[in-house]
mmCIF file of C-alpha atoms and ligand atoms in Angstrom:
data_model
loop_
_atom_site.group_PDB
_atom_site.id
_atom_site.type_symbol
_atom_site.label_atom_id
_atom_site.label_comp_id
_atom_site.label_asym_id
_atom_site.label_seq_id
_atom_site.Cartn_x
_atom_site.Cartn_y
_atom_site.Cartn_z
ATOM 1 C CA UNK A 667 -9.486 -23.103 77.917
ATOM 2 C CA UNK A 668 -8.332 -19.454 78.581
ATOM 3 C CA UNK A 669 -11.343 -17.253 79.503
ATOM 4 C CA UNK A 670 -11.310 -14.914 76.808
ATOM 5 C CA UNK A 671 -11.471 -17.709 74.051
ATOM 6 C CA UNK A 672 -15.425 -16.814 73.736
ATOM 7 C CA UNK A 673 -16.396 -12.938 73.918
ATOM 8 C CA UNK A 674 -19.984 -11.934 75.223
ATOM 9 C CA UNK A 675 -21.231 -8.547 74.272
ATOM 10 C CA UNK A 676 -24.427 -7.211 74.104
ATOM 11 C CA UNK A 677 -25.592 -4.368 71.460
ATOM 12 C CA UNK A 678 -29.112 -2.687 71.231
ATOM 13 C CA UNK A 679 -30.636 -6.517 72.834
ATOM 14 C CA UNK A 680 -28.161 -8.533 70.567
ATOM 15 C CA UNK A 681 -25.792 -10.675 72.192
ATOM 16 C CA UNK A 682 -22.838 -11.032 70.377
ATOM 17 C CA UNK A 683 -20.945 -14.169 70.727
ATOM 18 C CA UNK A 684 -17.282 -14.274 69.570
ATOM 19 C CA UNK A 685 -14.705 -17.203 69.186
ATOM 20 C CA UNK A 686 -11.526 -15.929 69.838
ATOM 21 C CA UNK A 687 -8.756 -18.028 69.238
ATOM 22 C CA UNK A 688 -7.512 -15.865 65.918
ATOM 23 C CA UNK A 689 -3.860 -17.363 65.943
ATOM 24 C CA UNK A 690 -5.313 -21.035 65.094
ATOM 25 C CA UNK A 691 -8.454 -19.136 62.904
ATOM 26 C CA UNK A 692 -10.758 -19.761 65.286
ATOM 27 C CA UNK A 693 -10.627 -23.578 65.909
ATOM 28 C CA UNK A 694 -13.295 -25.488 68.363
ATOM 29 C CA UNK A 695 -11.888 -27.360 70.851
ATOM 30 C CA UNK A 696 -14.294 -29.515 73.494
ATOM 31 C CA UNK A 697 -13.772 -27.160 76.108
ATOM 32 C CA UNK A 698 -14.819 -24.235 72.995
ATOM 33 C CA UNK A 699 -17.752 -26.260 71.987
ATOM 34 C CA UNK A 700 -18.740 -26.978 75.942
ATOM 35 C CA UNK A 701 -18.608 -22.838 76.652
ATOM 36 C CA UNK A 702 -20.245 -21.963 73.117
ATOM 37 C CA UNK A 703 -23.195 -24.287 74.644
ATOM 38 C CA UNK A 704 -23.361 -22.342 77.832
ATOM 39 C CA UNK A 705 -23.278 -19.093 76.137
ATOM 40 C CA UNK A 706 -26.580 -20.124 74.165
ATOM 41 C CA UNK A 707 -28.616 -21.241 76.891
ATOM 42 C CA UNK A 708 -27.659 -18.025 78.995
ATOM 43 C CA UNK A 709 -28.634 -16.256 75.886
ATOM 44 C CA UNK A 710 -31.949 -17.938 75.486
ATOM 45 C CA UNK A 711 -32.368 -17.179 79.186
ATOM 46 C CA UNK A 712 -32.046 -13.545 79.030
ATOM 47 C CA UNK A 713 -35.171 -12.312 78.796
ATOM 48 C CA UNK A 714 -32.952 -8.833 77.694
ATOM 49 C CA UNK A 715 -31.503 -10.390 74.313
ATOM 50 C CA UNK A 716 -33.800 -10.310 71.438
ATOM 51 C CA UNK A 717 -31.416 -12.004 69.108
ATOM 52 C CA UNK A 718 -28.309 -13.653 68.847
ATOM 53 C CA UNK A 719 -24.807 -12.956 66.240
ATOM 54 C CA UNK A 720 -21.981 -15.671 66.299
ATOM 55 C CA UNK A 721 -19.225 -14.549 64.929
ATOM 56 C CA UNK A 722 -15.277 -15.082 64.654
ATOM 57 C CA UNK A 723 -12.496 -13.176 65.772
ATOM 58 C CA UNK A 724 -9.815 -11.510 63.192
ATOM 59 C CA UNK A 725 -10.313 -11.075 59.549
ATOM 60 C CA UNK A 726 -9.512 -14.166 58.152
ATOM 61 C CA UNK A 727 -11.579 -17.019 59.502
ATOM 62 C CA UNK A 728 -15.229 -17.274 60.998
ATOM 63 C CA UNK A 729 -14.333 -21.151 62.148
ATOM 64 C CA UNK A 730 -11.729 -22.949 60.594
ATOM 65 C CA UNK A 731 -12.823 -26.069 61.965
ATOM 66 C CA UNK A 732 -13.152 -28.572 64.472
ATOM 67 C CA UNK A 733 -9.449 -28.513 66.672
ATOM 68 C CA UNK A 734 -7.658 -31.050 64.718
ATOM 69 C CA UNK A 735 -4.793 -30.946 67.081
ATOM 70 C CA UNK A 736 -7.655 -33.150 69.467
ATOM 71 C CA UNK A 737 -8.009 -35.488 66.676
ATOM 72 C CA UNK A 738 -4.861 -37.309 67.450
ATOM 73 C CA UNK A 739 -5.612 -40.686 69.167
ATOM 74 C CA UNK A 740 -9.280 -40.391 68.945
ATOM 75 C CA UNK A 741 -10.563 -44.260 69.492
ATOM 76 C CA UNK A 742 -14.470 -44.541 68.119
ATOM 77 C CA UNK A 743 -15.964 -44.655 71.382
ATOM 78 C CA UNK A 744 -14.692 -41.224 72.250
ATOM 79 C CA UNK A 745 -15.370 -39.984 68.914
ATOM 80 C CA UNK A 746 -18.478 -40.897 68.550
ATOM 81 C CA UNK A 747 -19.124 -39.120 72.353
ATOM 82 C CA UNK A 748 -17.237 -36.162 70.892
ATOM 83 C CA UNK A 749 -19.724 -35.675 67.947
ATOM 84 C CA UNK A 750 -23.383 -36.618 70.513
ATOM 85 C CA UNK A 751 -21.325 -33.561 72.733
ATOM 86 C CA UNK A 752 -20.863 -31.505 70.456
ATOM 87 C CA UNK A 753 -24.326 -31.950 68.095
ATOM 88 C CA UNK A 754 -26.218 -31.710 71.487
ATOM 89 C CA UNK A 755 -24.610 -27.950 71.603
ATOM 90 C CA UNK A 756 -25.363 -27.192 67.626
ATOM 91 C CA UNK A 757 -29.282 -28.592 67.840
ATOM 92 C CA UNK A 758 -29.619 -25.565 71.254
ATOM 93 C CA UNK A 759 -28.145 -23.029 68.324
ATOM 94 C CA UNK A 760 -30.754 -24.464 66.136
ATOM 95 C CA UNK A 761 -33.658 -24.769 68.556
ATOM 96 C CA UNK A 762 -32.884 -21.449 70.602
ATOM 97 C CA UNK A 763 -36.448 -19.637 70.152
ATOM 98 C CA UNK A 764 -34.512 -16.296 69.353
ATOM 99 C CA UNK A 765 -33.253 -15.450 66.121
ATOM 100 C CA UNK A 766 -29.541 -16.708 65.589
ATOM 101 C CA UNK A 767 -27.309 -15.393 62.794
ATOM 102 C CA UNK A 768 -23.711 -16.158 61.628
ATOM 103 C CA UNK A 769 -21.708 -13.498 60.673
ATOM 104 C CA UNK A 770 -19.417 -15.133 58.561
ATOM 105 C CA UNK A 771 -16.098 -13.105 58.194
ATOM 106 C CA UNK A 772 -13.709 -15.985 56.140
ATOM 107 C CA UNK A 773 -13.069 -19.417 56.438
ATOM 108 C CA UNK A 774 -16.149 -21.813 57.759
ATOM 109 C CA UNK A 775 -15.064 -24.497 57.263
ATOM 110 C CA UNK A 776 -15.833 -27.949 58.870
ATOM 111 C CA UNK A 777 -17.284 -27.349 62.836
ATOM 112 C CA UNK A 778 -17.055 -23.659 61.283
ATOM 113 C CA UNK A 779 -19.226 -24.429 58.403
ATOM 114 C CA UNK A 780 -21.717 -26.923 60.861
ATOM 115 C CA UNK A 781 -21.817 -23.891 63.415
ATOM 116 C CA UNK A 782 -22.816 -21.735 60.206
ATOM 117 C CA UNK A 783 -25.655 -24.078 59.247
ATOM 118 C CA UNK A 784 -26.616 -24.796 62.895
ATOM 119 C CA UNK A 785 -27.612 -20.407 63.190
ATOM 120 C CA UNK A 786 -30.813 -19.586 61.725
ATOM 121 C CA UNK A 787 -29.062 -17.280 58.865
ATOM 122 C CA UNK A 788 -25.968 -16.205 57.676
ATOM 123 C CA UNK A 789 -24.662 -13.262 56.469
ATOM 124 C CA UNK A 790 -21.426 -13.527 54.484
ATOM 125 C CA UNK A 791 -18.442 -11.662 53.540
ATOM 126 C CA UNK A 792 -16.868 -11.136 50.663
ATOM 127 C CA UNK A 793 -13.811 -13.120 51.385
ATOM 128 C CA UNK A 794 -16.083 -15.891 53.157
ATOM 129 C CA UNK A 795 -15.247 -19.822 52.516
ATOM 130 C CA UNK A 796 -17.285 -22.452 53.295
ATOM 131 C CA UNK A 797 -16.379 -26.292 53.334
ATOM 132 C CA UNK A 798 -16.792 -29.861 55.039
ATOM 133 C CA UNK A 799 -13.180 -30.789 54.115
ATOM 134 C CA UNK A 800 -13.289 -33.466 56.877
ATOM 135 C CA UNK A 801 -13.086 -36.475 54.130
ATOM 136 C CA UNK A 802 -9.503 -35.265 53.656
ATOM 137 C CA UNK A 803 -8.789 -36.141 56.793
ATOM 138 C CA UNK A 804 -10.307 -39.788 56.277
ATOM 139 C CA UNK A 805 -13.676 -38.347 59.026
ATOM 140 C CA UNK A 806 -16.737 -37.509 58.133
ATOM 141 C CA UNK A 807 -18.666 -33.959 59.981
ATOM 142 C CA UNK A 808 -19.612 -35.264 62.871
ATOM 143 C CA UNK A 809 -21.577 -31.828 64.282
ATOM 144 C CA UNK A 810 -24.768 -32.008 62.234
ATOM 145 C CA UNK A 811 -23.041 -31.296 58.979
ATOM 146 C CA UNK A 812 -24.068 -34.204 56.625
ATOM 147 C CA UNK A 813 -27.908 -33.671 57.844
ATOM 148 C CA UNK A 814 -27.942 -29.735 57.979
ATOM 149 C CA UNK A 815 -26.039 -29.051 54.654
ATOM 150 C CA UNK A 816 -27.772 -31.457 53.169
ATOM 151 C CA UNK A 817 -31.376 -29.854 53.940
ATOM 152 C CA UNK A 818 -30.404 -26.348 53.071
ATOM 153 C CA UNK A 819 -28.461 -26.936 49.555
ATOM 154 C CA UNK A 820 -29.783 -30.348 48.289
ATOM 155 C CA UNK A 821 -28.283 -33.418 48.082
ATOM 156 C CA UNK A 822 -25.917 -33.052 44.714
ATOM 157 C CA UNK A 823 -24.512 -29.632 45.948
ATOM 158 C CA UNK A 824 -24.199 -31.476 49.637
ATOM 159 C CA UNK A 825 -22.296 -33.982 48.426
ATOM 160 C CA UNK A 826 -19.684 -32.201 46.146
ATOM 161 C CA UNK A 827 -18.419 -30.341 49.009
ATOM 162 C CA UNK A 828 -18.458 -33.424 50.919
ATOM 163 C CA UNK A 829 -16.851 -35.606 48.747
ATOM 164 C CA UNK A 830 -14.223 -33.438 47.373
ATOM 165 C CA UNK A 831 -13.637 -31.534 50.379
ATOM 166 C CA UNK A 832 -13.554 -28.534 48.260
ATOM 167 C CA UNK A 833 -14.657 -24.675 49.292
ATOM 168 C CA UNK A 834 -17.195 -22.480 47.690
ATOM 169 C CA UNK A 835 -17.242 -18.657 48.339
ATOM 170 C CA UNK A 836 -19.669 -16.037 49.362
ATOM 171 C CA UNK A 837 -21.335 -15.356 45.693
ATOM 172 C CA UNK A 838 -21.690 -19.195 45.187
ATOM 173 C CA UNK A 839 -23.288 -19.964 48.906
ATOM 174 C CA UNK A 840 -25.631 -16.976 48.253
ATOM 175 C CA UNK A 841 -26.538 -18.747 44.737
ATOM 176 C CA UNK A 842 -27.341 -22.059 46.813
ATOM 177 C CA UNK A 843 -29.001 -20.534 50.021
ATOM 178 C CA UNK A 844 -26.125 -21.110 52.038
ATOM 179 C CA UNK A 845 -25.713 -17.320 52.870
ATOM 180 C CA UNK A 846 -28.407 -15.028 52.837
ATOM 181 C CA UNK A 847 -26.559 -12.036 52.247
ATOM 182 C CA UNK A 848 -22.898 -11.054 51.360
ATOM 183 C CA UNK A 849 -21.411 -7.999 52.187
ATOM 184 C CA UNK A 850 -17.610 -6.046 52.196
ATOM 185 C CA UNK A 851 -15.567 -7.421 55.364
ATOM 186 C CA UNK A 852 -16.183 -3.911 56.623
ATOM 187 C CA UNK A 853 -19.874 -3.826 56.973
ATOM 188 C CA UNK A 854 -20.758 -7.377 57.798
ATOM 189 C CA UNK A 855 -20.989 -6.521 61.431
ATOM 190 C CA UNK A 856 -23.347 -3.870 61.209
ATOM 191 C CA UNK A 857 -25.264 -6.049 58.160
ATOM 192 C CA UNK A 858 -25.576 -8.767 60.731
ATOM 193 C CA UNK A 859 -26.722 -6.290 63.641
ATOM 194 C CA UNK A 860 -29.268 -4.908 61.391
ATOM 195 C CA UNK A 861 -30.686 -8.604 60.413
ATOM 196 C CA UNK A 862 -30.966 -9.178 64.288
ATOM 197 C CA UNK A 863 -32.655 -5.563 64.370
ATOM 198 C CA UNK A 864 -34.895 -6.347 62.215
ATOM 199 C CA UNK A 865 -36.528 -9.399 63.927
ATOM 200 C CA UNK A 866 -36.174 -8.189 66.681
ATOM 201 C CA UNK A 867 -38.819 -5.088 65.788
ATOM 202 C CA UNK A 868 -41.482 -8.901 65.218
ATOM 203 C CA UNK A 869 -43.393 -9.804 68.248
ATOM 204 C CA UNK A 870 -40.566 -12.250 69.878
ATOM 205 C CA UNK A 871 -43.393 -14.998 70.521
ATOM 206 C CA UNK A 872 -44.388 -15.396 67.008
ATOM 207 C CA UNK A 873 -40.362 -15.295 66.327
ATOM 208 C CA UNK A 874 -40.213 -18.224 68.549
ATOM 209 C CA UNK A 875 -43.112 -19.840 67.043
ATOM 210 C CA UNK A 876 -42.105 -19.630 62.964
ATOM 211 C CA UNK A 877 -38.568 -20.622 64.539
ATOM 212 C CA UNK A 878 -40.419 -23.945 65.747
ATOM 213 C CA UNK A 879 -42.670 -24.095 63.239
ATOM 214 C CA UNK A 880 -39.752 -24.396 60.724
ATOM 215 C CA UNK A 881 -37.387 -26.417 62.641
ATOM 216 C CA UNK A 882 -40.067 -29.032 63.294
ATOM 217 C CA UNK A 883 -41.863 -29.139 59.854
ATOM 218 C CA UNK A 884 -38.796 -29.522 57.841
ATOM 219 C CA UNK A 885 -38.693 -33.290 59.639
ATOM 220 C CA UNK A 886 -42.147 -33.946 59.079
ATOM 221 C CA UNK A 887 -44.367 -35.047 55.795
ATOM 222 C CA UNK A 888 -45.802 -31.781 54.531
ATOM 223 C CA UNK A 889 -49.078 -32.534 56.176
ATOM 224 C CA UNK A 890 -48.028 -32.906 59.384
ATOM 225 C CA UNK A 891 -46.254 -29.943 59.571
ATOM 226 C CA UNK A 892 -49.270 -28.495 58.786
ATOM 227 C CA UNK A 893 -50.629 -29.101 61.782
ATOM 228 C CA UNK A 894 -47.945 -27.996 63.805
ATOM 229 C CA UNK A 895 -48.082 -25.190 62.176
ATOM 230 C CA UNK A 896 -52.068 -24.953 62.871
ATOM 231 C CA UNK A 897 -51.400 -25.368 66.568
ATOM 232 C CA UNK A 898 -49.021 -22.967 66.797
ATOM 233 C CA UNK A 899 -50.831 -20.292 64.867
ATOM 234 C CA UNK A 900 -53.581 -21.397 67.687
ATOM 235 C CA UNK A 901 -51.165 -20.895 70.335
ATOM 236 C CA UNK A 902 -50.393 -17.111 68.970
ATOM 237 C CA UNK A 903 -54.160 -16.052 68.486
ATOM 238 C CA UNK A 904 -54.411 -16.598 72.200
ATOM 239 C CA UNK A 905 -51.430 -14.119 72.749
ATOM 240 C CA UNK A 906 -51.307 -10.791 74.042
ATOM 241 C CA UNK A 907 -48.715 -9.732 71.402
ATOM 242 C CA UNK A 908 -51.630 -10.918 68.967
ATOM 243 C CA UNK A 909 -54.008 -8.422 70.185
ATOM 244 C CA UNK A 910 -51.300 -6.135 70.656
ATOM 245 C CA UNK A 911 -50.146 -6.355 67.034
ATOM 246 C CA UNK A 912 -53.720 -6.394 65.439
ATOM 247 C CA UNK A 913 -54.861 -3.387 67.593
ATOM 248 C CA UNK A 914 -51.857 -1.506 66.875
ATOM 249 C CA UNK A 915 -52.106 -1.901 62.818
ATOM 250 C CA UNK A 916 -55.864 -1.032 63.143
ATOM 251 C CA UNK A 917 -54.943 1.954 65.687
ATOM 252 C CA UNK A 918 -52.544 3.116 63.316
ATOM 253 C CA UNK A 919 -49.263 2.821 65.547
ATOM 254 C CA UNK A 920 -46.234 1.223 66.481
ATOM 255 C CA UNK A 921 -47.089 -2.205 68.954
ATOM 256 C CA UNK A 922 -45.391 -2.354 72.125
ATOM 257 C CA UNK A 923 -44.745 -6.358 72.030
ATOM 258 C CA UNK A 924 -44.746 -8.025 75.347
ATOM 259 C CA UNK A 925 -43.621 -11.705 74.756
ATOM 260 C CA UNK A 926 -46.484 -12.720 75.986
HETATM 261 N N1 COA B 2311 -7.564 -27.145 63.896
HETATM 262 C C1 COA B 2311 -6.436 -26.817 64.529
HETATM 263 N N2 COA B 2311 -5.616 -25.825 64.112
HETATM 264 C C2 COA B 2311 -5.979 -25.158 63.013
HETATM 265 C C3 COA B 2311 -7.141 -25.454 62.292
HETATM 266 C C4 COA B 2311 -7.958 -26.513 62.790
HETATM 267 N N3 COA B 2311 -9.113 -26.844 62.196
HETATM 268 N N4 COA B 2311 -7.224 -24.633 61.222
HETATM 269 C C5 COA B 2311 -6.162 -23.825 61.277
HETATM 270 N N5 COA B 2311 -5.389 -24.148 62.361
HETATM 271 C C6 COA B 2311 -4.145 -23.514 62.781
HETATM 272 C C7 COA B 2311 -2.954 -23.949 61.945
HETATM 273 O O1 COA B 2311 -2.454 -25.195 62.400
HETATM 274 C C8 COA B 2311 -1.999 -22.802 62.183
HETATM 275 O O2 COA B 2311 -1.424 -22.962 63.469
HETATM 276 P P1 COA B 2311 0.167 -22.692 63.682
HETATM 277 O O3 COA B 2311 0.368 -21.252 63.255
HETATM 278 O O4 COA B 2311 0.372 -22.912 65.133
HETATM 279 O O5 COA B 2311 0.881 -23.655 62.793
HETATM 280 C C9 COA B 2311 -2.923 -21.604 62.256
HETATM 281 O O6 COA B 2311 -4.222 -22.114 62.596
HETATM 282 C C10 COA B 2311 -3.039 -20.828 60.962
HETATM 283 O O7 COA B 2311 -3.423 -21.731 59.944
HETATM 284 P P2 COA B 2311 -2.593 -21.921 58.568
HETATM 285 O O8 COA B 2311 -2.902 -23.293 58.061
HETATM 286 O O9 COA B 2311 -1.173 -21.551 58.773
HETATM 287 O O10 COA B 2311 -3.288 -20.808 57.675
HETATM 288 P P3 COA B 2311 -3.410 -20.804 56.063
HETATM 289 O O11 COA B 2311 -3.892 -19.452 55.697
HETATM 290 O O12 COA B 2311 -2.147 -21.304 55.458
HETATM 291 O O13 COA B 2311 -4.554 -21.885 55.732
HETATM 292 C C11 COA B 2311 -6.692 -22.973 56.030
HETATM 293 C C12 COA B 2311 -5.877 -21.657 56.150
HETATM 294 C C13 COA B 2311 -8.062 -22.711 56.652
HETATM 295 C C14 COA B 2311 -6.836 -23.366 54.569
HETATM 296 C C15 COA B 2311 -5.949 -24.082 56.806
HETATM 297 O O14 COA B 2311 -5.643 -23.612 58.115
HETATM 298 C C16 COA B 2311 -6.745 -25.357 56.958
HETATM 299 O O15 COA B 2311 -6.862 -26.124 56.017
HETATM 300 N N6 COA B 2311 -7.279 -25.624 58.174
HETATM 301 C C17 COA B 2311 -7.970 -26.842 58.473
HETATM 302 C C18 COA B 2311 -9.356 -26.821 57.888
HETATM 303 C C19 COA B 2311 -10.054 -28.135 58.170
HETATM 304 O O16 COA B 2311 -9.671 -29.188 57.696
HETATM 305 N N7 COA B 2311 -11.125 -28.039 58.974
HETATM 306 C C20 COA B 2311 -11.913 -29.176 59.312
HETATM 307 C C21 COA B 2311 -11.442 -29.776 60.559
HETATM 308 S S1 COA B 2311 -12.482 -31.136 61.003
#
């Protein structure tokens, strides 16, 4: 994979990630997928980034998919390796404790749409498209797709866009949840900096604990997640950032969160 096919940046304790192969809209490849999960952990390392923004390069597609071109010749074993690889890298997007947002600037469709659902929130263009239009291919998303899209839009709405393969756009995946915001092409990068901005101004343990809280409960009966939830919120009142944040609303000023 040429070096430049994934662009780090950092703004105001955001790291930006970019795919950048524009000319094939932004395709994963293994090699993509295998960098995209080294990116994350570095990010999640850092104690300097506060949030995270995946994004596409170009105006026309976030992720257009999975690279088909690495579909040819595919026996089961190695697909079925191909999807554990490549889930493994979408579950660290999900389970990063830092906020992670898509910026969704066109097509998302398949491993685009999978990396979409895999961030913590999206923010959509106008011209956004998302889609699992693997079934026309005779495969099935094989990065998290039939669990994740499933959670966040229901089963019924799921399974249209599996099973026909069809597209929605931005106003219809804000109607279902799918995107949490849609803006003009022109200011979704500064929409999605100012979503990162914005939790980022939280204490960044009690990001990383609703983060968990979520991720966790949303596999468990309602009462159990309760008492996740319990021990975390146990966890946080034994925080510095707790007393930070408490004495700081009582004191009348802006807290100075430590992480800690
Ligand atoms: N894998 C590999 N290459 C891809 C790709 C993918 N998922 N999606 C797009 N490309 C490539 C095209 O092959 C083309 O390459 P070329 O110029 O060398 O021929 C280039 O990107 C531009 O795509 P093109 O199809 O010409 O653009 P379009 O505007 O006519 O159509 C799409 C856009 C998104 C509708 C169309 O590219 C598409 O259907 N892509 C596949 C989507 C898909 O099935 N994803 C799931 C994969 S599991």
């Amino acid at each position: 994979m040429a070096d430049d096919e994934l662009l780090l940046a950092d703004e105001s304790g955001v790291r930006w990630i970019t795919v950048n192969r524009p000319a094939k809209l932004n395709a994963l490849n293994r090699a993509l997928v295998a960098r995209l999960g080294e990116a994350i952990a570095a990010a999640g390392a850092d104690g300097a980034v506060r949030a995270v923004v995946v994004t596409g390069a170009g105006e026309k597609a976030f992720v257009a998919g999975a690279d088909i071109a690495e579909f040819v010749g595919l026996g089961a074993a190695e697909a079925r390796a191909m999807a554990r690889a490549g889930q493994a890298v979408f579950d660290a997007i999900a389970g990063l404790p830092k906020p992670v947002i898509a910026a969704v600037n066109g097509f998302a469709l398949g491993g685009g749409c999978e990396l979409a659902l895999a961030c913590h929130m999206r923010v959509a263009a106008t011209n956004a498209r998302f889609g699992q239009p693997e079934a026309k291919l005779g495969l099935i998303p094989g990065y998290g797709g039939t669990q994740r899209l499933a959670r966040l839009v229901g089963q019924g709405r799921a399974l249209e866009l599996l099973l026909t393969g069809g597209t929605v756009d931005a106003a219809t995946a804000l109607a279902w949840g799918l995107a949490n915001r849609v803006v003009e092409p022109g200011e979704l990068r500064a929409a999605a900096q100012k979503l990162a901005d914005e939790t980022g101004a939280v204490s960044p343990l009690a990001a990383a604990r609703c983060l968990e809280a979520v991720r966790i409960g949303l596999d468990l009966p309602l009462g159990r997640g309760e008492e996740v939830e319990a021990a975390l919120f146990g966890l946080c009142a034994a925080s510095e950032d707790m007393r930070e944040g408490t004495a700081a609303f009582l004191e009348k000023r802006a807290p100075r969160f430590t992480g800690r």
